[in-house]
CSV table of C-alpha atoms in Angstrom, one decimal:
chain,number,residue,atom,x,y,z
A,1,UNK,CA,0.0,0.0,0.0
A,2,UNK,CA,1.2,3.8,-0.9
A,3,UNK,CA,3.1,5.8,2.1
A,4,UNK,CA,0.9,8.8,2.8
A,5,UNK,CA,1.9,11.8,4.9
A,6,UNK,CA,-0.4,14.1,6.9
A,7,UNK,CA,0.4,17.0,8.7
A,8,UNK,CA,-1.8,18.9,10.6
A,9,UNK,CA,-1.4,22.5,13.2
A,10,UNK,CA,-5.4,23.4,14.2
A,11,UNK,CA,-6.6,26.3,16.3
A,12,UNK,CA,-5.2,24.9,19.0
A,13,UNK,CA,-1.7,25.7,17.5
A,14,UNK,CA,-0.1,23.5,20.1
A,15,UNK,CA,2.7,22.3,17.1
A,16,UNK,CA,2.9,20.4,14.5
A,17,UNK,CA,2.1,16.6,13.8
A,18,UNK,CA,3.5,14.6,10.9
A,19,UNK,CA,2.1,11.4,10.6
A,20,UNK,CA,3.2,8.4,8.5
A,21,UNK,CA,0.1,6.2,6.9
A,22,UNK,CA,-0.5,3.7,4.3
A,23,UNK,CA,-3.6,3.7,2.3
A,24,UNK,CA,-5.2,1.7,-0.2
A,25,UNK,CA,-8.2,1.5,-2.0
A,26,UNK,CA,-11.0,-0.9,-1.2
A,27,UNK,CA,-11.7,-3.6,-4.2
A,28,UNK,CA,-15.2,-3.8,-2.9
A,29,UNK,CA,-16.4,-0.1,-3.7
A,30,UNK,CA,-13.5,2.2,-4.8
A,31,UNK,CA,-13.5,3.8,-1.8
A,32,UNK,CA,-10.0,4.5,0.5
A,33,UNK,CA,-9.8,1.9,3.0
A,34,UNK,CA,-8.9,2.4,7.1
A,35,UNK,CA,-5.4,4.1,7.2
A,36,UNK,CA,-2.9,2.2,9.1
A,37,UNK,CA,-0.9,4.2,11.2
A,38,UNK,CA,2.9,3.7,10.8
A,39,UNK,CA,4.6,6.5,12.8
A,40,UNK,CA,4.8,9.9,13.6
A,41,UNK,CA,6.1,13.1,15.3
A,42,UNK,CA,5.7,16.3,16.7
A,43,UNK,CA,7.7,19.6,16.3
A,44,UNK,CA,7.0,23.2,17.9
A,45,UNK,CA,6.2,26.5,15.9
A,46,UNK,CA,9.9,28.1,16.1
A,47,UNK,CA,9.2,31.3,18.4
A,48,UNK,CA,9.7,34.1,15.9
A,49,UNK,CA,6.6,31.8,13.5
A,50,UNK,CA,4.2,30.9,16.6
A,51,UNK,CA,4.6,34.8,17.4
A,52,UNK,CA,3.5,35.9,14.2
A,53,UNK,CA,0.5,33.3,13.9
A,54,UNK,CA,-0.7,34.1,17.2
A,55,UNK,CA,-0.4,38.0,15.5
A,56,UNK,CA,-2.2,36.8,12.4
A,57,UNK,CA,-5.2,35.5,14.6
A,58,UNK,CA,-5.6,39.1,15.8
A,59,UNK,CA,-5.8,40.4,12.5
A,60,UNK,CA,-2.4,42.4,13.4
A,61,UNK,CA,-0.1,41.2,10.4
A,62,UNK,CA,0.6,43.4,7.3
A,63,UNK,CA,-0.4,41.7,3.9
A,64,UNK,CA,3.7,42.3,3.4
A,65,UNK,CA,4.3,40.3,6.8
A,66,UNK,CA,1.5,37.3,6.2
A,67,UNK,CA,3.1,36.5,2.9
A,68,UNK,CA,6.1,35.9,4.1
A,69,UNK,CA,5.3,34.2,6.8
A,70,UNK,CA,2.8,31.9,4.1
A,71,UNK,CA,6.6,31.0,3.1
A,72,UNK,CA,8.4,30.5,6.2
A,73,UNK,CA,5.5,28.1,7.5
A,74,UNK,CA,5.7,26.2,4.4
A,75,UNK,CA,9.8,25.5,5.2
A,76,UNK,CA,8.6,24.4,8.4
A,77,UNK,CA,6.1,21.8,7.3
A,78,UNK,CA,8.3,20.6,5.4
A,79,UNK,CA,10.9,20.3,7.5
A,80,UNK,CA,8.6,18.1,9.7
A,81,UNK,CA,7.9,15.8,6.9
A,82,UNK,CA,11.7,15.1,6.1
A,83,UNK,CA,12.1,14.6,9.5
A,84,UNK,CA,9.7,11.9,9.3
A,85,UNK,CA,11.6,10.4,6.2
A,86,UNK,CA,14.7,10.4,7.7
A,87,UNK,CA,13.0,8.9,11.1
A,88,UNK,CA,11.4,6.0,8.8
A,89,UNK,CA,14.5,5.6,6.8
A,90,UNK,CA,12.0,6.4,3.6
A,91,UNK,CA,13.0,9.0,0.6
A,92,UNK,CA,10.6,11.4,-1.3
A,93,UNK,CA,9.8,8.5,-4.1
A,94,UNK,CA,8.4,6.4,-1.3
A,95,UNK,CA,5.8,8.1,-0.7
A,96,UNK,CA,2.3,8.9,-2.8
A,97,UNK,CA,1.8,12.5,-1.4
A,98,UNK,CA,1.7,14.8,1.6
A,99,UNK,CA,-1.4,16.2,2.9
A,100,UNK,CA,-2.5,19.4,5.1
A,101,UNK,CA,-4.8,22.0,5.3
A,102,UNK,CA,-2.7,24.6,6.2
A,103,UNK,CA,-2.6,26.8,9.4
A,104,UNK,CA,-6.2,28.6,9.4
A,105,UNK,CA,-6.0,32.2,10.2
A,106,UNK,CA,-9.3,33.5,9.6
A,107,UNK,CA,-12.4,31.3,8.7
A,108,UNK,CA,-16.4,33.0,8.3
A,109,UNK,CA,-19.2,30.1,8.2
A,110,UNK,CA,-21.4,30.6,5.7
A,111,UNK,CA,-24.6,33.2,7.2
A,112,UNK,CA,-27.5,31.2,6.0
A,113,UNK,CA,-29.9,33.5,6.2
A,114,UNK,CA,-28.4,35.8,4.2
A,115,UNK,CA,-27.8,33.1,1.7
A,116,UNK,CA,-31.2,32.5,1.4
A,117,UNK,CA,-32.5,35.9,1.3
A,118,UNK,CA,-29.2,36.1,-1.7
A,119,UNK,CA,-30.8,33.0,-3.2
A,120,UNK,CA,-34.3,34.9,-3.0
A,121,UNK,CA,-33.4,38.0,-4.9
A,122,UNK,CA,-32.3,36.3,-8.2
A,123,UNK,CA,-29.1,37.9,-8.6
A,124,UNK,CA,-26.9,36.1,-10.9
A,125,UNK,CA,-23.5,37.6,-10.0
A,126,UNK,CA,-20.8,35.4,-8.8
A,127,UNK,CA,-19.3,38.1,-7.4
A,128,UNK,CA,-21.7,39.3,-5.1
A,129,UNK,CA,-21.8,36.0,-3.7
A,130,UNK,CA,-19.0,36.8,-1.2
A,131,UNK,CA,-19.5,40.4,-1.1
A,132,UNK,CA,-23.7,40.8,-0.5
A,133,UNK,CA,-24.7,36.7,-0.1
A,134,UNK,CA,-22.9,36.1,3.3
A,135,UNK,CA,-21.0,32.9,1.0
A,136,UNK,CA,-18.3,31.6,3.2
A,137,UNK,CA,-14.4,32.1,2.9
A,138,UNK,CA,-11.5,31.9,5.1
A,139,UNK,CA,-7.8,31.7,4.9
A,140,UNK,CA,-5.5,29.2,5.2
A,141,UNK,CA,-1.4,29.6,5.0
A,142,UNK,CA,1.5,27.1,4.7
A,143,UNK,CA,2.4,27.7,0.7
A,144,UNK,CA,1.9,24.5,-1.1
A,145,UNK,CA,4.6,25.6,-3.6
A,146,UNK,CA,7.3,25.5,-0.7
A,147,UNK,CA,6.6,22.3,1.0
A,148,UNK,CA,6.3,20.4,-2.5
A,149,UNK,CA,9.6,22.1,-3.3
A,150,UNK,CA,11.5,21.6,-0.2
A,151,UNK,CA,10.3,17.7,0.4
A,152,UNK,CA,10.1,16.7,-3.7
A,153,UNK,CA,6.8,14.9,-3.1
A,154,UNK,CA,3.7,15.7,-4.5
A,155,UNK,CA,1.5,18.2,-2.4
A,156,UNK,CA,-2.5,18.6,-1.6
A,157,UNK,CA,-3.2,21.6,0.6
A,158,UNK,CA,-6.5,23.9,1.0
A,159,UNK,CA,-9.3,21.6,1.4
A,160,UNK,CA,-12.1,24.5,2.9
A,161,UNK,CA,-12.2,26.9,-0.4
A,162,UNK,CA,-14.1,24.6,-3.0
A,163,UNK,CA,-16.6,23.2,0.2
A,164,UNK,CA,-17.3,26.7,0.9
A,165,UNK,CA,-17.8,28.0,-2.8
A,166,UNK,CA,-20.5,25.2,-2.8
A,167,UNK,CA,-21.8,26.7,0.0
A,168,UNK,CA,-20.7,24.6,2.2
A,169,UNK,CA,-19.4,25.4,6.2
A,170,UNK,CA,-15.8,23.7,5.0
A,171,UNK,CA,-15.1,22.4,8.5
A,172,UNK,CA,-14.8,20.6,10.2
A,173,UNK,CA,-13.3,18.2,8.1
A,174,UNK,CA,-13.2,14.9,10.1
A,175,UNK,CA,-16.2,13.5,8.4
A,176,UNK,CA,-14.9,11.7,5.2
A,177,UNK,CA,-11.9,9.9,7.6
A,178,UNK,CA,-15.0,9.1,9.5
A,179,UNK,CA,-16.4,7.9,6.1
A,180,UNK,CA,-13.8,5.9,4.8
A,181,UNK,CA,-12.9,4.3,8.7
A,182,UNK,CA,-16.1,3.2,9.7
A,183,UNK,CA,-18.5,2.8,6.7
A,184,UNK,CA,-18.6,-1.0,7.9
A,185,UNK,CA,-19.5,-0.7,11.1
A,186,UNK,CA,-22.7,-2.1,11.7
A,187,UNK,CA,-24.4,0.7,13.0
A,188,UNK,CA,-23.8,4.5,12.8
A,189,UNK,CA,-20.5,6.2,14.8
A,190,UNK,CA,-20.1,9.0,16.3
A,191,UNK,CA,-16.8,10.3,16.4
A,192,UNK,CA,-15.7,13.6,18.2
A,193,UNK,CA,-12.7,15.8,17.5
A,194,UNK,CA,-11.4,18.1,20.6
A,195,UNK,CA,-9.1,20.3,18.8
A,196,UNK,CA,-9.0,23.9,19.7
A,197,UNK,CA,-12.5,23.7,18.6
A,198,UNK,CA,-14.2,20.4,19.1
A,199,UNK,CA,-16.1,19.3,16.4
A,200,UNK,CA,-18.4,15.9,16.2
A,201,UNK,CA,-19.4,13.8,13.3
A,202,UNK,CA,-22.1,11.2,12.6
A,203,UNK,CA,-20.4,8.4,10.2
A,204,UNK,CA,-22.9,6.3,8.0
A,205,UNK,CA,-22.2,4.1,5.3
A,206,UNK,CA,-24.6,5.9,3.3
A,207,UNK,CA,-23.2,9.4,3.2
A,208,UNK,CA,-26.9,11.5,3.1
A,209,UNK,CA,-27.3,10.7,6.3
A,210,UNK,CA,-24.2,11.6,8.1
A,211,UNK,CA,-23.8,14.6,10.0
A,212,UNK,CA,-20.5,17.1,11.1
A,213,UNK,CA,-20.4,20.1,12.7
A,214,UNK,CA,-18.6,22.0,15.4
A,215,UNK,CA,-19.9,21.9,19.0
A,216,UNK,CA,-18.4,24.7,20.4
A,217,UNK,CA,-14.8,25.4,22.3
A,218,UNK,CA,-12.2,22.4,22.9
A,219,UNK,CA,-9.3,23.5,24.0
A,220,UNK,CA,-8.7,27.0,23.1
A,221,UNK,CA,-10.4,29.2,26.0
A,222,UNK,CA,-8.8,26.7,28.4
A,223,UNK,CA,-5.3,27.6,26.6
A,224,UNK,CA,-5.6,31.2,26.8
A,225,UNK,CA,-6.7,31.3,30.5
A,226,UNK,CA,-3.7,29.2,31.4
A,227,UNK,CA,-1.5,31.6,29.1
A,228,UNK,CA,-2.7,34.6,31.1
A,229,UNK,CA,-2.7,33.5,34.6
A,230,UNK,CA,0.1,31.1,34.4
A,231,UNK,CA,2.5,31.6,31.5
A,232,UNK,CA,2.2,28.2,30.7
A,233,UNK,CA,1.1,27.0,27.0
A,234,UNK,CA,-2.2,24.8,28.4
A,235,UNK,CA,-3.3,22.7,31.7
A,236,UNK,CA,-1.4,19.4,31.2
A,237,UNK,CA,-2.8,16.6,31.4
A,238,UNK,CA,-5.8,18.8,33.1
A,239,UNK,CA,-4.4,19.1,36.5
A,240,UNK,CA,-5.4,22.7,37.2
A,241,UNK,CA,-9.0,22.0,36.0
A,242,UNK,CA,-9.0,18.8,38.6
A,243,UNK,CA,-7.9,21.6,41.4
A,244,UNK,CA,-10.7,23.9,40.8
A,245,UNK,CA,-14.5,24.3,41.4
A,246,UNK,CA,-17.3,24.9,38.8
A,247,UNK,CA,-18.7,28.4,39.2
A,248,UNK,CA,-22.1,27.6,37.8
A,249,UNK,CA,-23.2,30.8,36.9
A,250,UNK,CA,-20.4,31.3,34.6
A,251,UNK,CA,-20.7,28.0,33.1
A,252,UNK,CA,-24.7,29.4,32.6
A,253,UNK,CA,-23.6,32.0,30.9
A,254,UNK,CA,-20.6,30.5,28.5
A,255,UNK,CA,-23.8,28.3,27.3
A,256,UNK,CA,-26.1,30.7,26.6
A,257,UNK,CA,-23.6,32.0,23.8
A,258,UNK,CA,-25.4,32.7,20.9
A,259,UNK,CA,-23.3,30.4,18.8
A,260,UNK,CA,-25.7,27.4,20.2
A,261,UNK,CA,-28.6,29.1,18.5
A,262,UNK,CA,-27.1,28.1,15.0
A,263,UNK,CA,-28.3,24.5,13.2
A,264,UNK,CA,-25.7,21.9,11.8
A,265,UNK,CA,-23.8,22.2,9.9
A,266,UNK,CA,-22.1,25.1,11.5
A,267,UNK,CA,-18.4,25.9,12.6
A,268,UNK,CA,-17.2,27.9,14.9
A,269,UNK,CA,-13.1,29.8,14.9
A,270,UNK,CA,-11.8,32.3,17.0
A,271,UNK,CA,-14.2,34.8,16.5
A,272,UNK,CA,-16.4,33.0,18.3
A,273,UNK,CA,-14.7,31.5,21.2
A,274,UNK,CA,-11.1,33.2,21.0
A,275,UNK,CA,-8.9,35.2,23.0
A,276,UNK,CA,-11.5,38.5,23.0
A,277,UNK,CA,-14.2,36.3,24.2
A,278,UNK,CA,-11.6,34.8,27.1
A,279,UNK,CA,-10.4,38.0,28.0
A,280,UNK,CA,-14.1,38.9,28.9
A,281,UNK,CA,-14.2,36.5,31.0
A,282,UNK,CA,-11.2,36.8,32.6
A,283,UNK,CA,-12.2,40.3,33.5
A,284,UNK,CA,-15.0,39.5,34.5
A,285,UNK,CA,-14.1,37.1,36.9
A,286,UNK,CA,-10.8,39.0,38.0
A,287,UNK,CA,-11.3,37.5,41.7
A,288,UNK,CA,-11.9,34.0,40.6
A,289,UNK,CA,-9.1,31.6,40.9
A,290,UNK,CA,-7.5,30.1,37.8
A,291,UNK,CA,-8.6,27.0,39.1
A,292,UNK,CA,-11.4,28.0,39.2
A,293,UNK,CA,-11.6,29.4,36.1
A,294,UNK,CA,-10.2,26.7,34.2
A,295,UNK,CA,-12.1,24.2,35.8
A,296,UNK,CA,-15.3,26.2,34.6
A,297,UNK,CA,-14.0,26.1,31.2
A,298,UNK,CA,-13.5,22.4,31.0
A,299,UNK,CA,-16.9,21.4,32.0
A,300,UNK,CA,-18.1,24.1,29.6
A,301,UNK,CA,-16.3,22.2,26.8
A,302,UNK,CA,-17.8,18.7,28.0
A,303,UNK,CA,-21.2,20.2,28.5
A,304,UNK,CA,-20.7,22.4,24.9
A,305,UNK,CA,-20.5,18.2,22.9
A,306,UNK,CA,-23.0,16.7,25.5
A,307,UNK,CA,-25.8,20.0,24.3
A,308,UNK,CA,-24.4,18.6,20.4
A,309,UNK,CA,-25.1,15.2,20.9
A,310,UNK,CA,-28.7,16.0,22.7
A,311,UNK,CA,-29.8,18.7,20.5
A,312,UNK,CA,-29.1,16.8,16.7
A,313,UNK,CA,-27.8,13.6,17.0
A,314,UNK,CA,-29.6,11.0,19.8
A,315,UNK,CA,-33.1,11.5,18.1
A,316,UNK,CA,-31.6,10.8,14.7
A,317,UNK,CA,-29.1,7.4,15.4
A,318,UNK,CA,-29.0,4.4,17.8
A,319,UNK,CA,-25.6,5.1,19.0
A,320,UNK,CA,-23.9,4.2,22.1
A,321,UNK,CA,-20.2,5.3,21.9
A,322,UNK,CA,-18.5,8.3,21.4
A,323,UNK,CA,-15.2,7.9,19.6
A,324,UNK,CA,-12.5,10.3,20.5
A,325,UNK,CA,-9.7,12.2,19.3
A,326,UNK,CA,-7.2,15.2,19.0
A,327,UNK,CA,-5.0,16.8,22.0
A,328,UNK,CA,-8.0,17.6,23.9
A,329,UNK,CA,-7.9,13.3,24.9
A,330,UNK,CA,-4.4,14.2,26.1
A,331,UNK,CA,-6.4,16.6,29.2
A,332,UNK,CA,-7.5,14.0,31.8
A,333,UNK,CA,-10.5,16.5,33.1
A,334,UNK,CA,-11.7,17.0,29.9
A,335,UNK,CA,-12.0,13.5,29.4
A,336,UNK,CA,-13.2,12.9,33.3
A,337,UNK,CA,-16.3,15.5,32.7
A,338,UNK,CA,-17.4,14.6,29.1
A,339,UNK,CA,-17.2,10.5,30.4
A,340,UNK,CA,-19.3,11.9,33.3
A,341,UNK,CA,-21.8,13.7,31.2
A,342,UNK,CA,-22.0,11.0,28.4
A,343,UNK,CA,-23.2,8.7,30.9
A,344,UNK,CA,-26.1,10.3,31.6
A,345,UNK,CA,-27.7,9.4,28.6
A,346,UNK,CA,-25.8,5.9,28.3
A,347,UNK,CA,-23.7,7.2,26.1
A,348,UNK,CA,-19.6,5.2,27.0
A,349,UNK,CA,-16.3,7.7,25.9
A,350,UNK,CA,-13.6,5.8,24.2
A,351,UNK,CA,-10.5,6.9,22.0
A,352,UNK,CA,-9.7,6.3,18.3
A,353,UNK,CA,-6.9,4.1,19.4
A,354,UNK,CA,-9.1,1.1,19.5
A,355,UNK,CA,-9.8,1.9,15.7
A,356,UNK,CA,-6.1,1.8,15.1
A,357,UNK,CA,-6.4,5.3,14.9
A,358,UNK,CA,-4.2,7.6,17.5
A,359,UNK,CA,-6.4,10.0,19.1
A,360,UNK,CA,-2.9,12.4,19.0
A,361,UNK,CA,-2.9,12.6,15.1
A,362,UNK,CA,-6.4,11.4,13.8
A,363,UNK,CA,-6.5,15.3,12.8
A,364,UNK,CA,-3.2,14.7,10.3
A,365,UNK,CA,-4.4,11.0,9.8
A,366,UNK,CA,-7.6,13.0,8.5
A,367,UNK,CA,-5.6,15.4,5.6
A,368,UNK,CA,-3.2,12.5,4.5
A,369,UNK,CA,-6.1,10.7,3.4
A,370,UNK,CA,-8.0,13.2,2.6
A,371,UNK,CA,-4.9,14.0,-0.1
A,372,UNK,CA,-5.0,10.3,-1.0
A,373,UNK,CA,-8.4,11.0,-2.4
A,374,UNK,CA,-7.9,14.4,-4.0
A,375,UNK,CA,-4.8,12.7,-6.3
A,376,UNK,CA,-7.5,10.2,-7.6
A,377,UNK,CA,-10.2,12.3,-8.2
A,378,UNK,CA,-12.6,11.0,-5.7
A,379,UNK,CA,-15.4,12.9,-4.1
A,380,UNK,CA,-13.9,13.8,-0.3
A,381,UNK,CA,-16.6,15.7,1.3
A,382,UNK,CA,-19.7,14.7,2.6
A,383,UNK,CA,-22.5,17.5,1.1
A,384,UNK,CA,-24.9,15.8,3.9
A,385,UNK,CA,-22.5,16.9,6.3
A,386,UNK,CA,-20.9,20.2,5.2
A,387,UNK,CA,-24.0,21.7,3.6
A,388,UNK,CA,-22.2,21.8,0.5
A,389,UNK,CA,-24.2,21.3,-3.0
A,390,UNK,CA,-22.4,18.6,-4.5
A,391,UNK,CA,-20.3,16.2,-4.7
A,392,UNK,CA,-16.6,17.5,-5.1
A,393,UNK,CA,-12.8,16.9,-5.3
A,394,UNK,CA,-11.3,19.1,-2.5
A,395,UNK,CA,-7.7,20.3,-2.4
A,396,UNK,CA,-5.0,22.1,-4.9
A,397,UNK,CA,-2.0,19.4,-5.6
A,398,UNK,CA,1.1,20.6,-6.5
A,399,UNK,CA,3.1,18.3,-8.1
A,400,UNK,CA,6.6,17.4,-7.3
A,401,UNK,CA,9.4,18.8,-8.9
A,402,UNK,CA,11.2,15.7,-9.8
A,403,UNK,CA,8.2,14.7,-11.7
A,404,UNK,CA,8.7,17.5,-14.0
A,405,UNK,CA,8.0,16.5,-17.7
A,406,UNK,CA,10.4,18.3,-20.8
A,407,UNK,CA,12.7,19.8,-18.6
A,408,UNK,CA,16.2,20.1,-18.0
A,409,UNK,CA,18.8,18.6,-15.8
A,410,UNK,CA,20.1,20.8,-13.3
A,411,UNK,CA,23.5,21.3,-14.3
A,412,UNK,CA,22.1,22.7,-17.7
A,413,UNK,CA,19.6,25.0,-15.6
A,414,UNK,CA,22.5,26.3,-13.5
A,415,UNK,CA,24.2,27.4,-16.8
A,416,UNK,CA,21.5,28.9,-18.2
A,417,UNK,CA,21.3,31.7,-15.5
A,418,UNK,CA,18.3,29.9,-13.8
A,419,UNK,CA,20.0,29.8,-10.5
């Protein structure tokens, strides 16, 4: 079966995986099979990039300083991948292509009102799609052109732009992994993502019935409290959260954000439940401790999936698992309170591991084979689930440059003034 590489840095921006897969495609229905994990690693942001990403977030970036950094994040990612190689022992011809979605900086869900009222007035300009429709959009960075470059293996990046120009949220983007993995279970399977956002799909083998959508904060709040009041990056392995007390009516309030007034399939970013929104609170409750505090914030994250799971998906399957992944599985409270609420309804909490699938790098699991798909032309999204219109092939490929057709060797380039 191919090698397959998938990288993956989400709002959580906590580094960045690289995972080695192998992937084949199903004899029985053309569809990619269950990835098998290999191996994989983890490095950091170097602290001049995570600076100016954390910058970008706040919209405080010049379009000068953004494109460079576009290029300076693709050298990274790619230096993660040939770490990986070099790991496994494996060079750039082993392996069928690299996968990633990029680093998002800004992402708008689609406003579906507007859309409607848009689809109501007959206007038949593409153009005012994005500028009167409320269309969705969002950028993405880590330049394609770089990593393909600097690794010589074939490239898939930006998965959101063609979902969303079908109308569709374009995140999350768990849901055809989920397709692929567990189309042969013999009932439907929930799977939940705790990312920086945590995001929950319903897998079915027959796609128009499956369901993904984002169910609020994961791990992001809890990061930026801890970064305020502590200095530290995040509450490892959830030990402040296990110190502290709920303070109820601030866990009332955090759910009575209007973001739970929206239908699936929705997404959430930043703007929704980012550093401005955490920074309220943290002014708000000045006196509180950061126990406290981060406590609160955890069992708002556990209740945030348990409100998902009641509010769209229990009337709708049979289920009796919840499958889950990403760093947020790393945070023992997390995991303590959403077991604890999931129980209530009967509902058991277990980890992608038992799928053969590391709960640490589903997420880059998710774009390797996601980039599998896009380099055969197969449909990866799931318009049930997204909201998108059709069927599509998502991602731009950049192919490799030592699979260059009518060129010329590189000692004739150099003479030739190219370099």
């Amino acid at each position: 079966m191919p090698y397959v590489v998938g990288l993956n840095s989400g709002s959580s921006f906590d580094g960045i995986d690289a995972v080695l897969c192998t992937i084949d495609i199903a004899p029985e229905d053309g569809h990619p099979s269950r990835p098998k994990y290999v191996d994989a690693l983890t490095i950091d942001w170097p602290e001049d990039l995570r600076g100016l990403v954390l910058r970008a977030f706040e919209n405080e970036l010049s379009i000068f300083e953004l494109t460079r950094l576009n290029y300076a994040a693709g050298a990274i990612y790619a230096a993660a991948v040939n770490a990986l190689l070099a790991k496994n022992g494996l060079n750039p011809e082993d392996i069928d292509v690299v996968g990633y979605d990029g680093q998002t900086v800004y992402q708008e869900p689609p406003d579906r009102p507007k859309i409607v009222a848009f689809e109501q007035s007959k206007s038949q300009s593409l153009v005012e799609r994005w500028t009167k429709g409320g269309w969705p959009c969002g950028l993405f960075i880590v330049e394609s052109g770089v990593v393909a470059a600097l690794t010589n293996i074939t490239t898939v990046t930006q998965f959101r732009p063609t979902d969303h120009a079908l109308c569709g949220s374009g995140a999350p983007l768990m849901q055809y992994l989920d397709f692929v993995s567990f189309r042969n279970e013999p009932t439907p399977t929930v799977t939940l993502n705790i990312g920086g956002i945590a995001n929950l799909q319903l897998a079915d083998s027959d796609r128009s019935k499956m369901m993904a959508f984002d169910t609020g904060p994961g791990n992001v709040m809890i990061d930026h409290v801890v970064k305020v009041r502590t200095g530290r990056d995040y509450d490892k392995d959830g030990e402040l959260a296990a110190k502290g007390h709920i303070l109820q009516p601030l866990l009332e309030q955090l759910l009575d954000h209007e973001f739970f007034t929206r239908k699936p399939p929705r997404s959430a970013w930043r703007l929704d439940f980012g550093s401005s929104y955490a920074d309220t609170v943290l002014k708000q409750y000045a006196s509180a401790s950061t126990e406290d505090l981060v406590a609160t914030l955890t069992m708002f994250t556990a209740r945030s999936v348990e409100k998902a799971l009641v509010d769209f998906v229990l009337s709708k399957a049979q289920v009796k698992t919840v499958v889950a992944s990403g760093g947020g599985t790393r945070n023992a409270s997390i995991m303590k309170f959403l077991g604890q609420r999931l129980a209530e309804h009967g509902l058991t909490l277990c980890t992608s591991d038992i799928f053969g699938l590391p709960a640490a790098y589903k997420e880059a699991i998710k774009f390797a084979t996601l980039a599998f798909a896009t380099k055969r032309s197969l449909a990866n999204n799931i318009p049930a689930a997204s909201g998108a219109s059709s069927f599509a092939v998502l991602g731009k490929l950049t192919v490799a440059p030592r699979l260059a057709k009518n060129g010329i060797s590189s000692s004739a380039a150099t003479t030739n003034g190219i370099h």
